[in-house]
Tab-separated table of N, CA and C in Angstrom:
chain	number	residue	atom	x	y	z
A	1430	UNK	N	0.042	17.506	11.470
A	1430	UNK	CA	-0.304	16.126	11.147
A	1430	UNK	C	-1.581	15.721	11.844
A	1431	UNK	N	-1.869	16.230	12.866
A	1431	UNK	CA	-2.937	16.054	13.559
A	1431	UNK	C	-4.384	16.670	12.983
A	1432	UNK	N	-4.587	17.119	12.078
A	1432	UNK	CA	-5.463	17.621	11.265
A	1432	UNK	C	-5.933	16.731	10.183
A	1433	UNK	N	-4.608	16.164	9.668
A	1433	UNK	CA	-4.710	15.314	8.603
A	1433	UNK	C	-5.542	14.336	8.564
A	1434	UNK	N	-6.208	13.819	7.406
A	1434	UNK	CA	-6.851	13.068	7.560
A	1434	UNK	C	-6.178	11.643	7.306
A	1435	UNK	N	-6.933	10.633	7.926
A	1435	UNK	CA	-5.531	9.469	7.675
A	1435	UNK	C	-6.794	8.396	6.913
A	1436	UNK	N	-5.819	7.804	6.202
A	1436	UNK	CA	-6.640	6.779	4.949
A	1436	UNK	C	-6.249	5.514	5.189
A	1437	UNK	N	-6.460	4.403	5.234
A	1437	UNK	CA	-5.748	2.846	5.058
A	1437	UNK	C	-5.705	2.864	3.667
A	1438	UNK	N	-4.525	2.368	3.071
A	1438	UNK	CA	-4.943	2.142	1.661
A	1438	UNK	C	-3.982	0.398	1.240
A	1439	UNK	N	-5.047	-0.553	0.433
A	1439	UNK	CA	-4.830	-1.443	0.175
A	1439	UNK	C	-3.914	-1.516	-1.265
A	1440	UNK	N	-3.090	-2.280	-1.257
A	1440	UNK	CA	-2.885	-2.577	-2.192
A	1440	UNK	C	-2.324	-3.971	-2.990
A	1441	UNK	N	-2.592	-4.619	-4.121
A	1441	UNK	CA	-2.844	-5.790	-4.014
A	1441	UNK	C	-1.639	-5.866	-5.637
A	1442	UNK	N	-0.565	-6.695	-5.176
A	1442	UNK	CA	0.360	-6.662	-6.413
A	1442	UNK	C	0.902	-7.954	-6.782
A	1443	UNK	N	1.946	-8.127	-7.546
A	1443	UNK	CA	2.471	-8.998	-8.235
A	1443	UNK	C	3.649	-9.183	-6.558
A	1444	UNK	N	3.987	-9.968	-6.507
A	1444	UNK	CA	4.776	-10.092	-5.418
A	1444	UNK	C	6.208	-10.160	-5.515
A	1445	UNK	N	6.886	-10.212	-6.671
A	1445	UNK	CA	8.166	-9.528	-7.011
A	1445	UNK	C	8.543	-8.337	-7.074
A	1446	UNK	N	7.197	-7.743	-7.178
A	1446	UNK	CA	7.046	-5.906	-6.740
A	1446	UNK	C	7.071	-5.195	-5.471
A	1447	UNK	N	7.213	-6.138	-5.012
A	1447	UNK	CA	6.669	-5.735	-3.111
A	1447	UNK	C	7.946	-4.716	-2.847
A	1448	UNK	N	9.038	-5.464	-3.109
A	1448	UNK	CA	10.383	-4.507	-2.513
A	1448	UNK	C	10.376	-3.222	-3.314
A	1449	UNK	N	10.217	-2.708	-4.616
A	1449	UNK	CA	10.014	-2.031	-4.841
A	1449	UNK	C	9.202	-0.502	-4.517
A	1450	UNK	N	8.052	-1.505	-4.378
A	1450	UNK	CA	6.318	-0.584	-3.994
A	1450	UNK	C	7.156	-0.074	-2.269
A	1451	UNK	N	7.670	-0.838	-1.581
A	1451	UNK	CA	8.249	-0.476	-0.205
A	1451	UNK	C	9.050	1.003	0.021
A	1452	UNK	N	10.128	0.193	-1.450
A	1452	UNK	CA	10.752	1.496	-1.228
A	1452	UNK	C	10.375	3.289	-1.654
A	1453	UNK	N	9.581	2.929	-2.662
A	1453	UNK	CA	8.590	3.959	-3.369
A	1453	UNK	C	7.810	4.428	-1.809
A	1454	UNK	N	6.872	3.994	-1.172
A	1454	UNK	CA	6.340	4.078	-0.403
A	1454	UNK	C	7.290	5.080	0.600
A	1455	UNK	N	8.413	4.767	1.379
A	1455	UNK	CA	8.999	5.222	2.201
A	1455	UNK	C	9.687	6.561	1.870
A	1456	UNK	N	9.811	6.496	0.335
A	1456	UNK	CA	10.077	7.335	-0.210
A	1456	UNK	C	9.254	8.421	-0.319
A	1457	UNK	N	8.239	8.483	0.049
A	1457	UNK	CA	7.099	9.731	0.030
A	1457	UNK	C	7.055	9.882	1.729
A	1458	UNK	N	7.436	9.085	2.581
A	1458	UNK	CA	6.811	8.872	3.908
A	1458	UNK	C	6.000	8.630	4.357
A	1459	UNK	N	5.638	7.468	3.798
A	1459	UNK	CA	4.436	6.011	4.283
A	1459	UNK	C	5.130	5.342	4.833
A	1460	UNK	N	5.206	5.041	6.582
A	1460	UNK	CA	6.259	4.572	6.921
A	1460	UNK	C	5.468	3.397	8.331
A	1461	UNK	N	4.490	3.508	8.266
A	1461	UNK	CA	3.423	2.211	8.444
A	1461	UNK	C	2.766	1.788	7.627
A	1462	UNK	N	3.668	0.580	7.580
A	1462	UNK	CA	2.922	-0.568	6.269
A	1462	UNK	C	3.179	-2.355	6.672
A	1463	UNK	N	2.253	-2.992	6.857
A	1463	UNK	CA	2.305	-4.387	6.718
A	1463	UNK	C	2.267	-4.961	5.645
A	1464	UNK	N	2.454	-6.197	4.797
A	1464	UNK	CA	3.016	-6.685	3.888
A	1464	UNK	C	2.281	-8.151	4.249
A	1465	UNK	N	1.354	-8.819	3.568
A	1465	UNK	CA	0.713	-10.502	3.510
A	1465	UNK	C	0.895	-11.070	2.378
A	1466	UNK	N	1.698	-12.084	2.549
A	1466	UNK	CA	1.433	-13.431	1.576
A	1466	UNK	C	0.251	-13.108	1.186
A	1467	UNK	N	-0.069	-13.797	-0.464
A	1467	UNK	CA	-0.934	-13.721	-1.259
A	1467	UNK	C	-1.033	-14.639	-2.178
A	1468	UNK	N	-2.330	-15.337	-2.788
A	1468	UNK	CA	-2.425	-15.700	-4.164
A	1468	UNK	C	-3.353	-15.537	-5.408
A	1469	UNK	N	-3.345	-15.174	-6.123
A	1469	UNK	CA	-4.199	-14.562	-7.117
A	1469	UNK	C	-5.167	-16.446	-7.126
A	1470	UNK	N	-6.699	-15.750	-7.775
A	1470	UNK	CA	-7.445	-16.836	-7.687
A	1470	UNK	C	-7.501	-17.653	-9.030
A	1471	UNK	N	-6.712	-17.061	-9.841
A	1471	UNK	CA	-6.826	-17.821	-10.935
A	1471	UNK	C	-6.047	-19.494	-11.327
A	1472	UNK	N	-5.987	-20.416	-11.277
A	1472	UNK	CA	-5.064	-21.701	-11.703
A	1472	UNK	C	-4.170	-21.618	-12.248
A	1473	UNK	N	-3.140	-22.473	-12.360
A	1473	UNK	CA	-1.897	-22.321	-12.512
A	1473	UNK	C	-1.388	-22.276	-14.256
A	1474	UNK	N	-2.191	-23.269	-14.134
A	1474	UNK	CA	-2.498	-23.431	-15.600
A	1474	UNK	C	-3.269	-22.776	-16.781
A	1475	UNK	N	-4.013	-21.966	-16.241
A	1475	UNK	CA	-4.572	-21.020	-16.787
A	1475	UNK	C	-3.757	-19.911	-17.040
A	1476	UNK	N	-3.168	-19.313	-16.167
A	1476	UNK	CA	-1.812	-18.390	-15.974
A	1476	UNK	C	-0.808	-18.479	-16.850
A	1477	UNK	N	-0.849	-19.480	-16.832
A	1477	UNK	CA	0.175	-20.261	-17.899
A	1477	UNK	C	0.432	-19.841	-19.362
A	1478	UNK	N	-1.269	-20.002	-19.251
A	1478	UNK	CA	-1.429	-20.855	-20.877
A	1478	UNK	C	-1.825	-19.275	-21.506
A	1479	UNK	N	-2.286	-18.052	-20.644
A	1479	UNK	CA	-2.337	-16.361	-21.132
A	1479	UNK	C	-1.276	-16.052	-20.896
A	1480	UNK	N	0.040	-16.435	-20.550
A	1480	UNK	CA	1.708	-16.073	-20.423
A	1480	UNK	C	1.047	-14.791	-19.470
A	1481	UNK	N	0.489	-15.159	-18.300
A	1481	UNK	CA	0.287	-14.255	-17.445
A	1481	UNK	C	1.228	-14.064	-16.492
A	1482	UNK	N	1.533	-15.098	-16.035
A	1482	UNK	CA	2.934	-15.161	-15.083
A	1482	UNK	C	1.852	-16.063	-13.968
A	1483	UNK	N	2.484	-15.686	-12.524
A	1483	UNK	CA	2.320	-16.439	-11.491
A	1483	UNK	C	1.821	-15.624	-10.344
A	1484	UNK	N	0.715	-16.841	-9.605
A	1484	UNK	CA	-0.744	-16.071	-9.072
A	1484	UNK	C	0.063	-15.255	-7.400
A	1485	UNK	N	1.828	-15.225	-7.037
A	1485	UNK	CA	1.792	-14.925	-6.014
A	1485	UNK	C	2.003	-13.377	-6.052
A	1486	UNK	N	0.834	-12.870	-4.219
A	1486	UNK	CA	0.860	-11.822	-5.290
A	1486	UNK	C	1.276	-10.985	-3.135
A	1487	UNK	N	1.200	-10.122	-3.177
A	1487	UNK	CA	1.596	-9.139	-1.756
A	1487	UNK	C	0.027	-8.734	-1.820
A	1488	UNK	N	-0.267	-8.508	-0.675
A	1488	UNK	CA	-0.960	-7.563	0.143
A	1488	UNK	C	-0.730	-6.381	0.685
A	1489	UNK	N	-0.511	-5.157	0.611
A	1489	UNK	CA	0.657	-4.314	0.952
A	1489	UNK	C	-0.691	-3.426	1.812
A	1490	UNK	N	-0.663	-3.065	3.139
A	1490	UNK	CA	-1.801	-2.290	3.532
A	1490	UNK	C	-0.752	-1.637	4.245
A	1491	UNK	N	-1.105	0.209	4.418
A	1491	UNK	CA	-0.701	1.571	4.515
A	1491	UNK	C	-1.918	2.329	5.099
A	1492	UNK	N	-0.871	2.999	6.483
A	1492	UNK	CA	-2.202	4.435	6.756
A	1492	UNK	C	-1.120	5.179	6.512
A	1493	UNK	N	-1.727	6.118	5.311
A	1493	UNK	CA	-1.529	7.530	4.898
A	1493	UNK	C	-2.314	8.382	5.220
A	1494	UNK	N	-1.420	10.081	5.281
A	1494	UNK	CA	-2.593	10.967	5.008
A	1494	UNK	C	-3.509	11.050	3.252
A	1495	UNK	N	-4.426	12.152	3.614
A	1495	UNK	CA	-4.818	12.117	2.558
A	1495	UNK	C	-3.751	12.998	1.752
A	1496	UNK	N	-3.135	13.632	1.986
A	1496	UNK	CA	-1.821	14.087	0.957
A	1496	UNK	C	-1.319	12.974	0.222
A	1497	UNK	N	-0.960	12.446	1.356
A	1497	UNK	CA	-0.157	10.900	0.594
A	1497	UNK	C	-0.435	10.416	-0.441
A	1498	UNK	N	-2.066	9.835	-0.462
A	1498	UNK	CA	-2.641	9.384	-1.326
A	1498	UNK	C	-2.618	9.570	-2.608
A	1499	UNK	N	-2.899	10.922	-2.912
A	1499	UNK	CA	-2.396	11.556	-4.357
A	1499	UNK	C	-0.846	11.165	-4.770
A	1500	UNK	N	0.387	11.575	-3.930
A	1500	UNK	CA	1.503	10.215	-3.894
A	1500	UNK	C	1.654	9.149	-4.389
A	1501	UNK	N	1.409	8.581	-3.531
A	1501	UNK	CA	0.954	6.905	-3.801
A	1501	UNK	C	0.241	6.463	-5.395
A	1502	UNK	N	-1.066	7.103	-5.371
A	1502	UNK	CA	-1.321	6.623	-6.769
A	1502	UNK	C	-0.953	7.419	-7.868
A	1503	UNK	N	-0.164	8.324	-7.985
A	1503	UNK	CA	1.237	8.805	-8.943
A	1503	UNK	C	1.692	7.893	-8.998
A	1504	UNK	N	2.527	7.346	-8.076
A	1504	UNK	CA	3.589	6.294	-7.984
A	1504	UNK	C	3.070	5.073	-8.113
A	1505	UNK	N	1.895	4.408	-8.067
A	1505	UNK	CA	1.297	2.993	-8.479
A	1505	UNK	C	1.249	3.528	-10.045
A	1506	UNK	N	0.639	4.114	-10.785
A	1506	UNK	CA	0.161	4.640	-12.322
A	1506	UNK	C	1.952	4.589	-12.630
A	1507	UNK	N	2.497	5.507	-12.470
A	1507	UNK	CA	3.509	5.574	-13.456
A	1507	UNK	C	4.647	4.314	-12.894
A	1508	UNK	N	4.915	4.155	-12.199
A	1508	UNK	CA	5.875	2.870	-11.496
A	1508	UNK	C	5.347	1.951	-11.833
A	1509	UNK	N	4.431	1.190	-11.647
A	1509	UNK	CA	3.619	0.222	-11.706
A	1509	UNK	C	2.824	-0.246	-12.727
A	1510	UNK	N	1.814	0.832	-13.488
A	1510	UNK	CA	1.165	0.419	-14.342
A	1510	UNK	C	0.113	0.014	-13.771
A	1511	UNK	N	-0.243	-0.054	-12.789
A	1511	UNK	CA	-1.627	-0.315	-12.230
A	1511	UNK	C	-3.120	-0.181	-13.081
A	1512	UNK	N	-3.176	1.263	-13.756
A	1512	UNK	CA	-4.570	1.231	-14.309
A	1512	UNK	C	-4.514	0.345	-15.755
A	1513	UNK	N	-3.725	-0.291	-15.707
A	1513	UNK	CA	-3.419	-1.386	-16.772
A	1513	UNK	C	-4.193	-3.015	-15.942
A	1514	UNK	N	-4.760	-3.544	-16.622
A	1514	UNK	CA	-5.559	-4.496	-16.715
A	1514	UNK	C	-4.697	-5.596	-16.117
A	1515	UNK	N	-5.322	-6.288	-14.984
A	1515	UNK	CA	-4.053	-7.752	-14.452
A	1515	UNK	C	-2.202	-6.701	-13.856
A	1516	UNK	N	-2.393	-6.094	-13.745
A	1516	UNK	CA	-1.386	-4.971	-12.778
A	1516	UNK	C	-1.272	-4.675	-11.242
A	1517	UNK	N	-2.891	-5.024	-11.254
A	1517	UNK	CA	-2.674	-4.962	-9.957
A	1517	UNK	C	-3.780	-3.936	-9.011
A	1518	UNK	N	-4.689	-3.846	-7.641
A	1518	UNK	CA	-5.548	-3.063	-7.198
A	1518	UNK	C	-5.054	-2.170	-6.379
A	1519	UNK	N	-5.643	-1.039	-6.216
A	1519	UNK	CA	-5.377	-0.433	-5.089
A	1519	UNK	C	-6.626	0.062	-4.629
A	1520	UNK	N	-7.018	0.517	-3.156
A	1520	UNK	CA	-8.235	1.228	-3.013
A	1520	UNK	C	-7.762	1.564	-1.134
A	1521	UNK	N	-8.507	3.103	-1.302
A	1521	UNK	CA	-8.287	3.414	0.462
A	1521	UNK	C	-9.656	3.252	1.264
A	1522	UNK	N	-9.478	3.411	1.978
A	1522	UNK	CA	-10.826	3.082	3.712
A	1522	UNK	C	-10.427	3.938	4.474
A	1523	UNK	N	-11.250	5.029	4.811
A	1523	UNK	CA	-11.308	5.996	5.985
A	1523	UNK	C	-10.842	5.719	6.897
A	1524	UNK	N	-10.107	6.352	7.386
A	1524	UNK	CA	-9.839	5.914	9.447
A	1524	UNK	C	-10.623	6.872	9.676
A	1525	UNK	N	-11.970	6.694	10.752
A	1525	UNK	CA	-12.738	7.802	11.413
A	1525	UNK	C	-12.683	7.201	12.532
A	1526	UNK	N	-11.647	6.672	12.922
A	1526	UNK	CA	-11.871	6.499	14.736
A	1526	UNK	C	-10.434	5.771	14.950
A	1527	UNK	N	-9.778	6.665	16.094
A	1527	UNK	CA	-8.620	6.069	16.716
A	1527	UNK	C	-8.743	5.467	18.224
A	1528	UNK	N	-8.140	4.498	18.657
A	1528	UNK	CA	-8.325	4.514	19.875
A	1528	UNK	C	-7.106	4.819	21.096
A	1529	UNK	N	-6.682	6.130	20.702
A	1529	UNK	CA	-5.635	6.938	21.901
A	1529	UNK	C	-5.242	7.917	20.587
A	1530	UNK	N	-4.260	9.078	21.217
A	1530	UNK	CA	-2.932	9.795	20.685
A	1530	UNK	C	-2.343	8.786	20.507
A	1531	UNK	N	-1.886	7.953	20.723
A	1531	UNK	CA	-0.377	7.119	20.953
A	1531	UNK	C	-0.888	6.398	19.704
A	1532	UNK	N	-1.594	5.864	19.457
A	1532	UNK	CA	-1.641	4.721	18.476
A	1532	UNK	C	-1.900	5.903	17.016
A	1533	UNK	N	-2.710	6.961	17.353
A	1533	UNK	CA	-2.841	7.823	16.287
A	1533	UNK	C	-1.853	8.616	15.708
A	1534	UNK	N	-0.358	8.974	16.825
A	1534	UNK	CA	0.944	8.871	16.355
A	1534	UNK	C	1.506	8.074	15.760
A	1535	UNK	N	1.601	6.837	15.910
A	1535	UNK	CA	1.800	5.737	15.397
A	1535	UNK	C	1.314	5.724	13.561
A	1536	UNK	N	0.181	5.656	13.598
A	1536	UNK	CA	-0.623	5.016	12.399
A	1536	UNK	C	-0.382	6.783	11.399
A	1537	UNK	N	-0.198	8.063	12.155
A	1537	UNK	CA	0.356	8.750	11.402
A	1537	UNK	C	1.661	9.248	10.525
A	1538	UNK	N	2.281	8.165	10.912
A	1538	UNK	CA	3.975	7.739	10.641
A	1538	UNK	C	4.916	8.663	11.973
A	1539	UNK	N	4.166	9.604	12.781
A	1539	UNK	CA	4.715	10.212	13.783
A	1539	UNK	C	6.097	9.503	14.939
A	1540	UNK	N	5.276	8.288	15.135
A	1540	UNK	CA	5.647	7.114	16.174
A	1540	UNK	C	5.311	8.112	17.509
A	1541	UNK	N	5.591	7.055	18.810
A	1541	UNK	CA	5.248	7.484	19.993
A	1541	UNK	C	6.220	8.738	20.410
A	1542	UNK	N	7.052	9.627	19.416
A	1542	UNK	CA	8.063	10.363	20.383
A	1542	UNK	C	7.643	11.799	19.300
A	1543	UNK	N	6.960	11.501	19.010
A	1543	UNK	CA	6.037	12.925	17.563
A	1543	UNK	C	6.441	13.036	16.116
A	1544	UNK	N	7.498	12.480	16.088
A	1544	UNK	CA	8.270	12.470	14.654
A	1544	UNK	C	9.402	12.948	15.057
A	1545	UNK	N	9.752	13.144	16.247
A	1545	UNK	CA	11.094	13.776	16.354
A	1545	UNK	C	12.418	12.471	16.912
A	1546	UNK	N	13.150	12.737	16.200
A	1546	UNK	CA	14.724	11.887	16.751
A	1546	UNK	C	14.896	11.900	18.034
């Protein structure tokens, strides 16, 4: 794991999806992830009136390896529908700098004891 390269990857959804995308997620072993309130920028009424639905949406940010990644957007495309229009974004950001082992265990889903029980 220490080789691996580790990615942040954003992802930006419908917010009734969140529990889902979670469990998908953990399910590959993405197992650092924060989760933000969200609202899409469009009006309410506008939303409305394209039977788009409603602007609340998750923030879902993840450090994966780069294995993962290929994962992950399997599982956004076919789960999700993502490369479908108003579905929803995803995009990753390099990690090129940690500051300790400990936190780089951490952010590798390792935690502070290596991955072991």
């Amino acid at each position: 794991m220490s080789n691996s390269v580790l990615k942040m990857m954003m992802i930006i959804i419908d917010r009734n999806k969140t529990e889902k995308l979670l469990s998908k997620l953990e399910e590959v072993g993405v197992n650092f992830t924060h989760v933000f309130r969200a609202e899409g920028t469009a009006k309410s009424e506008i939303l409305e009136m394209l039977g788009v639905g409603h602007p609340e949406k998750s923030v879902v940010l993840s450090t994966l390896t780069k294995e993962n990644v290929i994962k992950v957007k399997d599982i956004l495309a076919k789960d999700f529908d993502i490369l479908k229009k108003g579905n929803g974004i995803a995009f990753t950001i390099p990690i090129t700098s940690v500051g300790g082992p400990a936190s780089l265990q951490i952010l590798s889903g390792m935690g502070l004891n290596g991955g072991k029980s």
